[in-house]
Amino acid sequence: MNLMFLGPPGAGKGTQAVRLAEQFNIPHISTGDMLRQEIKNGTELGIKAKSYISEGKLVPDDVIIGMIKERIAKPDASKGFILDGFPRTREQAQVLEGLTRLDAVINIDSRDEQIIKRICGRRVCSECGAVYQESQLEDKNSCPKCQGRVYIREDDNEETIRKRLSEYKKKTMPLIDFYTERGILHNIPDNGTIDDITQNILAVLHTIYDSY
Ligand code: AP5
């Protein structure tokens, strides 16, 4: 099962990808998480990526492509994977096509105002990486799963979100046509709870994998 999540920032790609990866026991490969880890570790790649991320711009293709090639080649990805946040440009999509086959692209279709509200309310656990809405947290500073410190991502402010949305529309949205042409794009409207959206995605996956 090789899946990919497409959609604007804050559409819920990561939230859904984590759930499906657990259910199907395949790795969740998030280029955003990988880049944040590189920044945390102070690596050369992290230093290069930091300024792009904090300005809401895409990190250059060559940096991302090298990173993803290495990740997909790891043994845990041999039975399948869920890509979240990659590819994000036509060049990245073309490179991916040369590396492996995608069974399905799940495009979560969200409205700008909903996204901005959600991203402003997003909180992330610094220990286990769990993602919440501030309104879900009884203790605003601590993760209900592991009691780790909860923080706000550096790029989760309204000014940067608007820039990320503009990058998405210019560079990533064209991938909707790219994957429609290949017959593997599935649109999931973002108009329900997290559980509703998971059920809608699972219904789509049933139709794909039952027909194999
Ligand atoms: P990345 O980390 O990938 O950010 P993104 O694509 O902007 O996506 P987000 O993580 O913001 O949102 P999401 O869709 O995963 O939403 P989530 O599930 O958290 O990338 C960050 C940066 O890294 C980029 O800007 C770029 O600079 C760089 N980068 C990464 N990949 C790259 C690439 N391939 N090429 C170049 N540069 C790259 O949900 C959001 C919130 O909403 C959460 O609080 C969640 O709890 C809540 N929520 C989710 N679904 C629902 C729902 N149905 N109802 C209510 N709340 C919900």
Tab-separated table of C-alpha atoms and ligand atoms in Angstrom:
chain	number	residue	atom	x	y	z
A	1	MET	CA	0.000	0.000	0.000
A	2	ASN	CA	1.703	3.183	-1.193
A	3	LEU	CA	-0.405	6.214	-0.347
A	4	MET	CA	0.103	9.929	-0.439
A	5	PHE	CA	-1.755	12.770	1.266
A	6	LEU	CA	-2.193	15.985	-0.644
A	7	GLY	CA	-3.878	19.151	0.562
A	8	PRO	CA	-3.209	22.626	1.910
A	9	PRO	CA	-1.396	23.284	5.195
A	10	GLY	CA	-3.629	22.424	8.134
A	11	ALA	CA	-6.048	20.279	6.116
A	12	GLY	CA	-5.448	17.380	8.506
A	13	LYS	CA	-2.985	15.367	6.378
A	14	GLY	CA	-0.734	14.520	9.324
A	15	THR	CA	-3.658	13.701	11.629
A	16	GLN	CA	-5.137	11.240	9.123
A	17	ALA	CA	-1.775	9.813	8.014
A	18	VAL	CA	-0.861	8.893	11.607
A	19	ARG	CA	-4.177	7.042	12.034
A	20	LEU	CA	-3.866	5.065	8.786
A	21	ALA	CA	-0.200	4.241	9.379
A	22	GLU	CA	-1.145	2.736	12.758
A	23	GLN	CA	-4.083	0.829	11.313
A	24	PHE	CA	-2.123	-0.637	8.380
A	25	ASN	CA	1.200	-0.920	10.208
A	26	ILE	CA	3.219	0.946	7.589
A	27	PRO	CA	5.444	4.006	8.134
A	28	HIS	CA	4.109	7.557	8.097
A	29	ILE	CA	6.673	9.579	6.162
A	30	SER	CA	6.244	13.293	6.772
A	31	THR	CA	8.813	15.568	5.149
A	32	GLY	CA	7.730	18.385	7.504
A	33	ASP	CA	8.468	16.203	10.572
A	34	MET	CA	11.770	15.061	9.063
A	35	LEU	CA	12.836	18.658	8.431
A	36	ARG	CA	11.838	19.740	11.958
A	37	GLN	CA	13.932	16.866	13.352
A	38	GLU	CA	16.917	17.989	11.253
A	39	ILE	CA	16.486	21.520	12.621
A	40	LYS	CA	16.289	20.195	16.190
A	41	ASN	CA	19.474	18.162	15.636
A	42	GLY	CA	21.239	21.223	14.218
A	43	THR	CA	22.351	19.376	11.059
A	44	GLU	CA	23.567	21.113	7.916
A	45	LEU	CA	20.308	20.179	6.179
A	46	GLY	CA	18.324	21.574	9.129
A	47	ILE	CA	20.214	24.862	9.080
A	48	LYS	CA	19.527	25.184	5.329
A	49	ALA	CA	15.811	24.362	5.722
A	50	LYS	CA	15.086	26.570	8.751
A	51	SER	CA	14.935	29.924	6.989
A	52	TYR	CA	12.617	28.599	4.262
A	53	ILE	CA	10.229	27.039	6.771
A	54	SER	CA	10.030	30.085	9.020
A	55	GLU	CA	9.311	32.271	5.981
A	56	GLY	CA	6.547	29.922	4.816
A	57	LYS	CA	8.411	28.972	1.630
A	58	LEU	CA	9.037	25.515	0.225
A	59	VAL	CA	12.489	24.060	0.884
A	60	PRO	CA	14.419	23.596	-2.420
A	61	ASP	CA	13.617	20.410	-4.339
A	62	ASP	CA	17.175	19.026	-4.269
A	63	VAL	CA	17.254	19.069	-0.448
A	64	ILE	CA	13.893	17.309	-0.136
A	65	ILE	CA	14.487	14.786	-2.901
A	66	GLY	CA	17.775	13.561	-1.395
A	67	MET	CA	16.100	13.180	1.997
A	68	ILE	CA	13.063	11.279	0.682
A	69	LYS	CA	15.108	8.932	-1.547
A	70	GLU	CA	17.040	7.809	1.515
A	71	ARG	CA	13.875	7.381	3.603
A	72	ILE	CA	11.904	5.358	1.043
A	73	ALA	CA	14.859	2.992	0.590
A	74	LYS	CA	14.750	1.976	4.285
A	75	PRO	CA	13.540	-1.601	4.965
A	76	ASP	CA	10.409	-0.550	6.900
A	77	ALA	CA	9.040	1.128	3.751
A	78	SER	CA	9.329	-2.028	1.617
A	79	LYS	CA	5.763	-3.160	2.453
A	80	GLY	CA	4.284	0.266	1.817
A	81	PHE	CA	4.187	3.788	3.232
A	82	ILE	CA	2.063	6.859	3.685
A	83	LEU	CA	3.606	10.042	2.333
A	84	ASP	CA	2.526	13.279	4.001
A	85	GLY	CA	3.785	16.573	2.569
A	86	PHE	CA	5.705	15.006	-0.330
A	87	PRO	CA	5.642	15.537	-3.281
A	88	ARG	CA	4.847	19.227	-3.261
A	89	THR	CA	6.089	20.327	-6.672
A	90	ARG	CA	5.883	18.865	-10.164
A	91	GLU	CA	9.607	18.131	-10.076
A	92	GLN	CA	9.254	16.196	-6.815
A	93	ALA	CA	6.304	14.239	-8.260
A	94	GLN	CA	8.287	13.313	-11.375
A	95	VAL	CA	11.228	12.103	-9.295
A	96	LEU	CA	8.881	10.025	-7.130
A	97	GLU	CA	7.395	8.399	-10.238
A	98	GLY	CA	10.879	7.231	-11.165
A	99	LEU	CA	11.404	5.730	-7.703
A	100	THR	CA	8.161	3.948	-6.917
A	101	ARG	CA	4.455	3.544	-7.741
A	102	LEU	CA	1.653	5.291	-5.833
A	103	ASP	CA	-1.667	3.409	-5.486
A	104	ALA	CA	-3.685	6.419	-4.394
A	105	VAL	CA	-3.431	10.108	-3.637
A	106	ILE	CA	-5.886	11.343	-1.025
A	107	ASN	CA	-6.556	15.035	-1.504
A	108	ILE	CA	-8.111	16.701	1.544
A	109	ASP	CA	-10.047	19.632	0.225
A	110	SER	CA	-10.229	22.523	2.747
A	111	ARG	CA	-11.252	26.173	2.807
A	112	ASP	CA	-8.698	28.899	3.629
A	113	GLU	CA	-10.531	30.385	6.629
A	114	GLN	CA	-11.016	26.961	8.227
A	115	ILE	CA	-7.317	26.225	7.742
A	116	ILE	CA	-6.138	29.471	9.303
A	117	LYS	CA	-8.337	28.957	12.361
A	118	ARG	CA	-7.125	25.384	12.786
A	119	ILE	CA	-3.453	26.123	12.367
A	120	CYS	CA	-3.626	29.006	14.855
A	121	GLY	CA	-5.152	26.549	17.355
A	122	ARG	CA	-2.677	23.702	16.701
A	123	ARG	CA	-0.520	22.465	19.581
A	124	VAL	CA	2.176	19.800	19.270
A	125	CYS	CA	3.750	17.596	21.941
A	126	SER	CA	7.532	18.067	22.099
A	127	GLU	CA	7.997	14.474	23.332
A	128	CYS	CA	5.647	12.171	21.368
A	129	GLY	CA	4.727	14.521	18.503
A	130	ALA	CA	0.964	14.166	19.083
A	131	VAL	CA	-1.042	16.995	17.520
A	132	TYR	CA	-4.022	18.707	19.174
A	133	GLN	CA	-6.283	21.692	19.006
A	134	GLU	CA	-5.732	24.001	21.981
A	135	SER	CA	-9.450	23.671	22.784
A	136	GLN	CA	-8.977	19.882	23.303
A	137	LEU	CA	-6.372	20.346	26.036
A	138	GLU	CA	-7.419	20.537	29.671
A	139	ASP	CA	-3.890	21.547	30.685
A	140	LYS	CA	-2.761	23.912	27.887
A	141	ASN	CA	0.927	23.136	28.506
A	142	SER	CA	1.019	19.384	28.767
A	143	CYS	CA	0.304	16.408	26.485
A	144	PRO	CA	-2.566	14.198	27.733
A	145	LYS	CA	-0.831	11.075	26.344
A	146	CYS	CA	2.718	11.449	27.705
A	147	GLN	CA	2.709	14.667	29.782
A	148	GLY	CA	5.362	16.141	27.450
A	149	ARG	CA	5.528	19.912	26.983
A	150	VAL	CA	3.121	21.199	24.361
A	151	TYR	CA	4.336	23.912	21.974
A	152	ILE	CA	3.252	26.052	18.998
A	153	ARG	CA	5.133	25.427	15.726
A	154	GLU	CA	7.269	28.395	14.642
A	155	ASP	CA	5.464	28.583	11.287
A	156	ASP	CA	1.978	28.468	12.871
A	157	ASN	CA	1.178	32.176	12.896
A	158	GLU	CA	-1.302	33.920	10.632
A	159	GLU	CA	1.283	35.820	8.560
A	160	THR	CA	3.314	32.680	7.762
A	161	ILE	CA	0.188	30.591	7.183
A	162	ARG	CA	-0.951	33.008	4.456
A	163	LYS	CA	2.473	32.666	2.791
A	164	ARG	CA	2.286	28.847	3.065
A	165	LEU	CA	-1.161	28.925	1.474
A	166	SER	CA	0.131	31.034	-1.372
A	167	GLU	CA	3.080	28.616	-1.945
A	168	TYR	CA	0.583	25.740	-1.873
A	169	LYS	CA	-1.640	27.339	-4.514
A	170	LYS	CA	1.267	28.210	-6.814
A	171	LYS	CA	3.424	25.099	-6.545
A	172	THR	CA	1.470	22.193	-5.022
A	173	MET	CA	-2.098	22.599	-6.291
A	174	PRO	CA	-1.021	21.730	-9.858
A	175	LEU	CA	-0.388	18.210	-8.535
A	176	ILE	CA	-4.168	17.755	-8.322
A	177	ASP	CA	-4.227	17.709	-12.149
A	178	PHE	CA	-0.997	15.695	-12.302
A	179	TYR	CA	-2.528	12.835	-10.274
A	180	THR	CA	-6.028	13.194	-11.787
A	181	GLU	CA	-4.452	12.547	-15.186
A	182	ARG	CA	-2.957	9.346	-13.756
A	183	GLY	CA	-6.355	8.256	-12.427
A	184	ILE	CA	-5.264	7.904	-8.792
A	185	LEU	CA	-6.558	11.110	-7.169
A	186	HIS	CA	-9.393	10.856	-4.631
A	187	ASN	CA	-10.970	14.011	-3.224
A	188	ILE	CA	-12.086	13.985	0.391
A	189	PRO	CA	-14.041	17.101	1.393
A	190	ASP	CA	-12.896	18.506	4.726
A	191	ASN	CA	-16.346	18.846	6.239
A	192	GLY	CA	-16.581	16.649	9.294
A	193	THR	CA	-14.886	15.578	12.488
A	194	ILE	CA	-11.501	13.846	12.423
A	195	ASP	CA	-13.340	10.503	12.780
A	196	ASP	CA	-15.727	11.324	9.907
A	197	ILE	CA	-12.816	12.110	7.603
A	198	THR	CA	-11.029	8.864	8.566
A	199	GLN	CA	-14.181	6.888	7.713
A	200	ASN	CA	-14.473	8.621	4.338
A	201	ILE	CA	-10.838	7.845	3.522
A	202	LEU	CA	-11.230	4.198	4.570
A	203	ALA	CA	-14.293	3.896	2.306
A	204	VAL	CA	-12.199	5.108	-0.638
A	205	LEU	CA	-9.351	2.727	0.231
A	206	HIS	CA	-11.799	-0.200	0.334
A	207	THR	CA	-12.887	0.497	-3.216
A	208	ILE	CA	-9.251	0.607	-4.356
A	209	TYR	CA	-7.907	-2.445	-2.566
A	210	ASP	CA	-11.036	-4.587	-3.048
A	211	SER	CA	-10.659	-4.183	-6.779
A	212	TYR	CA	-7.084	-5.581	-6.764
B	1	AP5	P1	4.496	20.392	6.859
B	1	AP5	O1	4.849	20.054	8.242
B	1	AP5	O2	4.257	19.316	5.870
B	1	AP5	O3	3.277	21.410	6.911
B	1	AP5	P2	1.958	21.589	6.002
B	1	AP5	O4	1.853	20.867	4.733
B	1	AP5	O5	1.889	23.040	5.924
B	1	AP5	O6	0.910	20.851	6.764
B	1	AP5	P3	0.607	20.964	8.261
B	1	AP5	O7	1.525	20.062	9.052
B	1	AP5	O8	0.576	22.404	8.663
B	1	AP5	O9	-0.905	20.477	8.317
B	1	AP5	P4	-1.628	19.071	8.222
B	1	AP5	O10	-2.408	19.034	6.956
B	1	AP5	O11	-0.692	17.924	8.487
B	1	AP5	O12	-2.654	19.255	9.408
B	1	AP5	P5	-2.729	18.570	10.851
B	1	AP5	O13	-3.084	17.136	10.723
B	1	AP5	O14	-1.553	18.918	11.697
B	1	AP5	O15	5.615	21.332	6.222
B	1	AP5	C1	6.155	22.426	6.931
B	1	AP5	C2	7.168	23.150	6.056
B	1	AP5	O16	8.248	22.253	5.706
B	1	AP5	C3	6.645	23.651	4.702
B	1	AP5	O17	6.011	24.917	4.799
B	1	AP5	C4	7.919	23.692	3.867
B	1	AP5	O18	8.689	24.826	4.181
B	1	AP5	C5	8.689	22.472	4.365
B	1	AP5	N1	8.405	21.261	3.560
B	1	AP5	C6	7.817	20.098	3.990
B	1	AP5	N2	7.713	19.218	2.996
B	1	AP5	C7	8.247	19.814	1.882
B	1	AP5	C8	8.413	19.419	0.542
B	1	AP5	N3	8.014	18.212	0.095
B	1	AP5	N4	8.981	20.296	-0.315
B	1	AP5	C9	9.419	21.514	0.089
B	1	AP5	N5	9.284	21.956	1.358
B	1	AP5	C10	8.700	21.114	2.261
B	1	AP5	O19	-4.041	19.338	11.402
B	1	AP5	C11	-3.994	20.732	11.690
B	1	AP5	C12	-4.788	21.003	12.984
B	1	AP5	O20	-6.169	20.765	12.736
B	1	AP5	C13	-4.406	20.080	14.163
B	1	AP5	O21	-4.486	20.819	15.355
B	1	AP5	C14	-5.489	18.974	14.137
B	1	AP5	O22	-5.732	18.462	15.427
B	1	AP5	C15	-6.701	19.742	13.584
B	1	AP5	N6	-7.607	18.945	12.749
B	1	AP5	C16	-7.265	18.103	11.735
B	1	AP5	N7	-8.369	17.611	11.136
B	1	AP5	C17	-9.442	18.164	11.783
B	1	AP5	C18	-10.850	18.057	11.637
B	1	AP5	N8	-11.408	17.277	10.681
B	1	AP5	N9	-11.628	18.772	12.470
B	1	AP5	C19	-11.086	19.570	13.439
B	1	AP5	N10	-9.759	19.719	13.638
B	1	AP5	C20	-8.942	19.021	12.815
